[in-house]
XYZ file of C-alpha atoms in Angstrom:
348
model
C 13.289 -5.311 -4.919
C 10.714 -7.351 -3.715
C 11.254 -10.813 -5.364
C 12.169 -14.098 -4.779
C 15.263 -14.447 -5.841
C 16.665 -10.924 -4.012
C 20.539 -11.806 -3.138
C 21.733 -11.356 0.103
C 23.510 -8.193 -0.846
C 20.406 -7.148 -2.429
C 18.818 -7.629 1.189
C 21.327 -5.753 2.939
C 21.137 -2.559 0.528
C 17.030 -2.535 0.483
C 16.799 -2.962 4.238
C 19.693 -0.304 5.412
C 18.225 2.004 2.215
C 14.929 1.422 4.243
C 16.384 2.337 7.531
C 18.448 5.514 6.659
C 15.512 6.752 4.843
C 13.167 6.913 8.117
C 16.236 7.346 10.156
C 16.784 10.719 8.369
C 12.790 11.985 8.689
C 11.019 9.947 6.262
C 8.088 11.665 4.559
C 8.244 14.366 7.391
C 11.430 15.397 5.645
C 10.727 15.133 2.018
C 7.527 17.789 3.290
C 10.029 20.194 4.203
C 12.824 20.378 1.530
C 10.239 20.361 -1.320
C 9.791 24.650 -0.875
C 13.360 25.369 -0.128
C 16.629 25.835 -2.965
C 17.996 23.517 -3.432
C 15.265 20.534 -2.563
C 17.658 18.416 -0.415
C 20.435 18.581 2.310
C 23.801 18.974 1.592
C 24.295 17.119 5.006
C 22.325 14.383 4.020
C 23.743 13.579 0.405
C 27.017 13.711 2.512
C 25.710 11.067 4.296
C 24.657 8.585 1.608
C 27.999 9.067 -0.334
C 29.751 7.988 3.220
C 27.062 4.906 2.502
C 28.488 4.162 -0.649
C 25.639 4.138 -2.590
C 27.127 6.220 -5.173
C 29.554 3.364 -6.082
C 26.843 0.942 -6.601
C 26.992 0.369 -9.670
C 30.888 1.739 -10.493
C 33.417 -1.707 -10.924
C 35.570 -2.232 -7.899
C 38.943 -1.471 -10.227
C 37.595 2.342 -10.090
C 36.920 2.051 -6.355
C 32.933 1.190 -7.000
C 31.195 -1.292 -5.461
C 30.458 -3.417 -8.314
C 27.509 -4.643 -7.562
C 25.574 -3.616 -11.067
C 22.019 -2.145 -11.987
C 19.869 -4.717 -10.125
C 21.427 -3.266 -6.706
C 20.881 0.115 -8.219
C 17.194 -0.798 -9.050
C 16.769 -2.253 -5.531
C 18.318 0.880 -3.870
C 15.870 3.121 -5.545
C 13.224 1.370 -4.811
C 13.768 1.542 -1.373
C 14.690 4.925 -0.944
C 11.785 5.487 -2.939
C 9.245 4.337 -0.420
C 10.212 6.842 1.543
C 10.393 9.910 -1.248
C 13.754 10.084 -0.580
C 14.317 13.639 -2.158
C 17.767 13.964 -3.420
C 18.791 12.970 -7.214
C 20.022 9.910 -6.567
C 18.899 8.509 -10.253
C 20.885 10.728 -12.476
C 24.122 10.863 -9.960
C 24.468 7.073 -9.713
C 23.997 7.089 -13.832
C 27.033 9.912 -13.827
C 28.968 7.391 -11.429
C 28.226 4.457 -14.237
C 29.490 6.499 -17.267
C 32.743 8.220 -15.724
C 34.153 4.885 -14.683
C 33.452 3.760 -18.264
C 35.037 6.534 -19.645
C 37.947 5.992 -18.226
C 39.784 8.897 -19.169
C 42.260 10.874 -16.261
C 39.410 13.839 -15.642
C 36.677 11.703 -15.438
C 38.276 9.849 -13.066
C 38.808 12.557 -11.098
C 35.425 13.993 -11.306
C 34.266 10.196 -10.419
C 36.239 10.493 -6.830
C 34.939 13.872 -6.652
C 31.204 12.369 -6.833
C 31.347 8.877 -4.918
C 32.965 11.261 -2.064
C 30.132 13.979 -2.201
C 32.635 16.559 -2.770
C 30.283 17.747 -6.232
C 26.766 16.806 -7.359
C 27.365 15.455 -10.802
C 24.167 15.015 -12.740
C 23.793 13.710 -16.594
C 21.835 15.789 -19.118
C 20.154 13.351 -20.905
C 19.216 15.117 -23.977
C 21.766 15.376 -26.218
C 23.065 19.389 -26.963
C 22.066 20.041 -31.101
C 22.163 22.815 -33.223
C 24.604 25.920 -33.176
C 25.666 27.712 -30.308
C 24.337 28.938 -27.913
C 23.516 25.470 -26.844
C 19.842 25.038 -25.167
C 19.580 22.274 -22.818
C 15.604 22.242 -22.048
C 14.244 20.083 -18.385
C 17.455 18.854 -16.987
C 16.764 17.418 -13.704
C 17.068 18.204 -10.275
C 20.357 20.618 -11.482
C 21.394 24.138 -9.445
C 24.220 26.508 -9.703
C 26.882 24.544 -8.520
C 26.233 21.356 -9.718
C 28.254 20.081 -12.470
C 26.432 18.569 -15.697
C 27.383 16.455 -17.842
C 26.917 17.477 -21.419
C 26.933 15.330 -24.751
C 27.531 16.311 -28.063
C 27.745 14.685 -31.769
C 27.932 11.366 -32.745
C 30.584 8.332 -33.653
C 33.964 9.640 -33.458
C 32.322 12.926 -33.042
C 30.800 12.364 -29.569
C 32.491 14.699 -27.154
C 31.010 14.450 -23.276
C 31.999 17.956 -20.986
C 31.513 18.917 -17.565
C 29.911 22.154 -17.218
C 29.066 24.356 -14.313
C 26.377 26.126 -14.816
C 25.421 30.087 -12.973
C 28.002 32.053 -14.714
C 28.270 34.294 -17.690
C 28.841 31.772 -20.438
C 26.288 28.827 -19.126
C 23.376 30.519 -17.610
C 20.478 28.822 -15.971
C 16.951 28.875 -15.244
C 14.776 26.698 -13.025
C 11.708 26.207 -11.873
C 9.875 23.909 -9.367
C 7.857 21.084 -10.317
C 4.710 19.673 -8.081
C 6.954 17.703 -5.813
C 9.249 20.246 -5.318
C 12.305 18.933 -7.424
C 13.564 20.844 -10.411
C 13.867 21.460 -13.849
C 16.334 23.566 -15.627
C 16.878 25.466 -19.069
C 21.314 25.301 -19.714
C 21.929 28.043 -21.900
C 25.459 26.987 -23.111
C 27.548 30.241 -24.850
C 30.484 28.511 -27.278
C 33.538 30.124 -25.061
C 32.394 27.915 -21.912
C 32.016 25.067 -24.083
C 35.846 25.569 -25.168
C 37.020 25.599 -21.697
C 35.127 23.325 -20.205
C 36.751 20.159 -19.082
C 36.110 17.188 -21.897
C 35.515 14.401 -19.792
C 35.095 11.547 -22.488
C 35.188 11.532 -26.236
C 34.319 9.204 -29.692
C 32.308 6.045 -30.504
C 33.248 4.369 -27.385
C 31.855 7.097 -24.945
C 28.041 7.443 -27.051
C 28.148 3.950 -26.314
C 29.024 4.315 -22.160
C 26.461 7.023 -22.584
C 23.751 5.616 -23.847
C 24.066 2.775 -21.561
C 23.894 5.505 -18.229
C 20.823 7.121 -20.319
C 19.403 3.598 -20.238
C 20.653 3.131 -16.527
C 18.711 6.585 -15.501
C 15.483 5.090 -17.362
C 15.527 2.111 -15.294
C 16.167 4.206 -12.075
C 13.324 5.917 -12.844
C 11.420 2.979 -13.438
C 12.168 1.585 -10.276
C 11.701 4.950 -8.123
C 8.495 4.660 -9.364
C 7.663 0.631 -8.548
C 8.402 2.175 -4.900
C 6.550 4.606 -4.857
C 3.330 3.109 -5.470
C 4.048 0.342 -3.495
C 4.241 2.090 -0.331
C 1.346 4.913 -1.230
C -0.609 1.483 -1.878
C 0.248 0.110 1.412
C -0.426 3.602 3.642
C -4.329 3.235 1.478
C -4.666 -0.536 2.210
C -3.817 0.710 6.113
C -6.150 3.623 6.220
C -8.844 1.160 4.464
C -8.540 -1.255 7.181
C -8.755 1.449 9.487
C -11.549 4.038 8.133
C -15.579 2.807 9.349
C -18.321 2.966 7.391
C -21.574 1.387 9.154
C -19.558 -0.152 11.611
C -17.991 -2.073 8.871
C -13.795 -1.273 7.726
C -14.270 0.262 4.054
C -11.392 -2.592 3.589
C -14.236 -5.237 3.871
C -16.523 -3.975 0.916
C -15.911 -6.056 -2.437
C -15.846 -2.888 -4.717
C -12.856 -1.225 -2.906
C -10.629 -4.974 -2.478
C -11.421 -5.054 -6.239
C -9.921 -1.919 -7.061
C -6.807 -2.366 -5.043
C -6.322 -5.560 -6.073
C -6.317 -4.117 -9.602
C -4.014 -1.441 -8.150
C -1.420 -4.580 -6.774
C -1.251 -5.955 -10.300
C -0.433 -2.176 -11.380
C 2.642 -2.795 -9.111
C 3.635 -6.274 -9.521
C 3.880 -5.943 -13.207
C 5.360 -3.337 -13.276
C 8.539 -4.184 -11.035
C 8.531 -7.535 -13.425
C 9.545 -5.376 -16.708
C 12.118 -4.022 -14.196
C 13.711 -6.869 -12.913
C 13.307 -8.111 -16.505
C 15.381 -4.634 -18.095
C 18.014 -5.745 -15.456
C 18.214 -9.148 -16.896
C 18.853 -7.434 -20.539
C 21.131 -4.800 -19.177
C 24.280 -5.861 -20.843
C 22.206 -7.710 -24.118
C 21.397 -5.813 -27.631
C 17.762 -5.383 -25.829
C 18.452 -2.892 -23.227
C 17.258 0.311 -24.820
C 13.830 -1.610 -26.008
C 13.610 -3.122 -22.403
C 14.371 -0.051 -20.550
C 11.748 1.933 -22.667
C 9.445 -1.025 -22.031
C 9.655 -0.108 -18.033
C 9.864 3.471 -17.870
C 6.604 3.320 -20.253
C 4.789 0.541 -17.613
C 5.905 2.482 -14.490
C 5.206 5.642 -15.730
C 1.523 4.783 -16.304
C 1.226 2.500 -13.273
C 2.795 5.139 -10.750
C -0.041 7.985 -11.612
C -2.913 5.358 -11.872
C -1.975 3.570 -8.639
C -1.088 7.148 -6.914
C -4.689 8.959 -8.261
C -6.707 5.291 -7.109
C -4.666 5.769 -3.256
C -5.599 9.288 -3.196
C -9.705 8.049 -3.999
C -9.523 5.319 -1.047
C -8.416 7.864 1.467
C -11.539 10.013 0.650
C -11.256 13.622 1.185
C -8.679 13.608 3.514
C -6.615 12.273 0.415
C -7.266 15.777 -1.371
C -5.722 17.754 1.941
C -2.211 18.960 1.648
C -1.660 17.863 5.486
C -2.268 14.099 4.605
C 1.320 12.545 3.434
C -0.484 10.148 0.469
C -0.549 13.364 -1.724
C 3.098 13.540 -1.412
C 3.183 10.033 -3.712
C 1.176 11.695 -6.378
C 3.174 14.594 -6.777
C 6.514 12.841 -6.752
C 4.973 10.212 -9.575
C 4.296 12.769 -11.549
C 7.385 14.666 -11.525
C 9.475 11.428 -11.898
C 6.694 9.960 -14.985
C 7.767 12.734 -16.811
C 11.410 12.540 -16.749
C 12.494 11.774 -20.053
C 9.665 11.287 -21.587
C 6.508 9.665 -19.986
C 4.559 6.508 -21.166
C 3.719 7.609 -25.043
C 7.250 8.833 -25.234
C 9.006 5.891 -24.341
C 6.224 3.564 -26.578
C 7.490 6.258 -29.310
C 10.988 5.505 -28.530
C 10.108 1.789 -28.331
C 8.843 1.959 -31.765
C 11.554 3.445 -33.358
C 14.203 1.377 -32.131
């Protein structure tokens, strides 16, 4: 993240995030994995679990790197800048909550992930009701993917890993603007028996909530990214674009609005750096509402505003600052966009 008091290790993740993500095609390659199934490459999510970013934020006792949810914030907002396409948010969240679990199988399931052997992804809404359970806009989830499925409350709780495509989980997907996913898990009660229990009771809803919190915050910082760099690709084009022999840059009207645009940003990566800070207080749920809610906003006013200083060109599929817009508003959404989260805020 882009503040003054960004450790060393911070440093190293942001600028080798930043290098593997144009190393590996940049915005040339989140253009061409947004139509296939699924949206990214196997090859590549190979690649950044040989990284080790999917220990970030796992202790070292389970084999993590230990390094918390600041370096987790600071990896996704690199990776970000570059739309890096492949659910990093909600795998990295999965990574938190199985080495807090603790138990034998979510151990194992935790190797399993940090290796890339399995995409593990969390459901963050909780399953209700009677079976058949309906899991409605699950994230960037395919047949073959395991997901991570809570249940009940207190000593209740009960956290399984289900794979969903055959007869008793069935699923249905369909393609956002950006070309990620959400799914409908249709959970029959006989899968649900036999499907591996990966964590149970008062102290898992707690480890869980904390990842739900963690995934929030991922979010939030995805988005800080995002903006930032569409910003910077409009403040290039505006020192580059003539208009009476005169950069559009230079005229007061358009340095006004981007300035207001760079405040969209700057504040916005403060609530995250400040959710960080109340990570492991009583105010983490409040404070990660408080920046999904800011970034959620920010991203689609700062990503509609880019799109206006590139002109018409911004409207054309072949120009890459449309690419921003559609990935903000895919990722705004994800768990509720700004009036959700000031709902949530509310209530808590």
């Amino acid at each position: 993240m882009n503040i003054s008091d960004m450790t060393d290790e911070m440093r190293l993740i942001a600028d080798s995030a930043f290098e593997f993500t144009t190393g590996s095609g940049g915005l040339a390659r989140a253009r061409a994995v947004r139509d296939k199934w699924p949206h990214f490459d196997k090859e590549t999510w190979e690649q950044i679990a040989d990284l080790g970013w999917l220990g970030v934020a796992v202790p070292e006792k389970s084999q993590g790197l230990g390094l918390g949810v600041r370096a987790v914030c600071t990896l996704l907002e690199s990776v970000s800048r570059k739309l890096l396409p492949e659910p990093l948010v909600p795998a990295l969240a999965s990574a938190a909550f199985l080495a807090d679990a603790g138990a034998a199988e979510a151990r194992g399931l935790l190797a399993d992930l940090m290796e890339g052997r399995k995409l593990v992804v969390m459901c963050a809404a909780r399953a209700s009701g009677s079976f058949p359970l309906r899991l409605a806009n699950v994230p960037d989830c395919h047949s073959g993917a395991t997901v991570l499925v809570a249940q009940g409350e207190g000593n209740q709780f009960d956290v399984r890993a289900i794979v969903p495509g055959g007869d008793g989980c069935a699923i249905r997907s369909a393609a956002c603007v950006d070309g990620s996913t959400l799914s409908e898990i249709v959970v029959q009660q006989q899968e649900w028996s036999r499907a591996v229990r990966v964590a149970a009771g008062m102290q898992a809803q707690q480890a869980w909530e904390k990842a739900c919190d963690m995934m929030l915050l991922g979010d939030s910082a995805y988005l800080v990214g995002l903006m930032d760099a569409a910003l910077q690709m409009a403040i290039d084009y505006m020192k580059m674009r003539k208009q009476f022999n005169t950069p559009i840059g230079a005229f007061q009207a358009l340095q006004h609005r981007a300035a207001t645009a760079h405040i969209d940003v700057v504040a916005s990566r403060a609530l995250v750096v400040e959710a960080c800070r109340a990570f492991d207080t009583p105010s983490r749920a409040r404070a990660a509402c408080a920046a999904k809610a800011r970034a959620s906003a920010a991203a689609l006013r700062v990503t509609k505003e880019c799109i206006q200083f590139h002109g018409a060109i911004g409207f054309a599929d072949e120009h890459d600052i449309g690419l921003f817009l559609r990935r903000a508003m895919a990722v705004a959404s994800r768990q509720g966009g700004e009036m959700a989260q000031k709902l949530r805020y509310g209530a808590l």
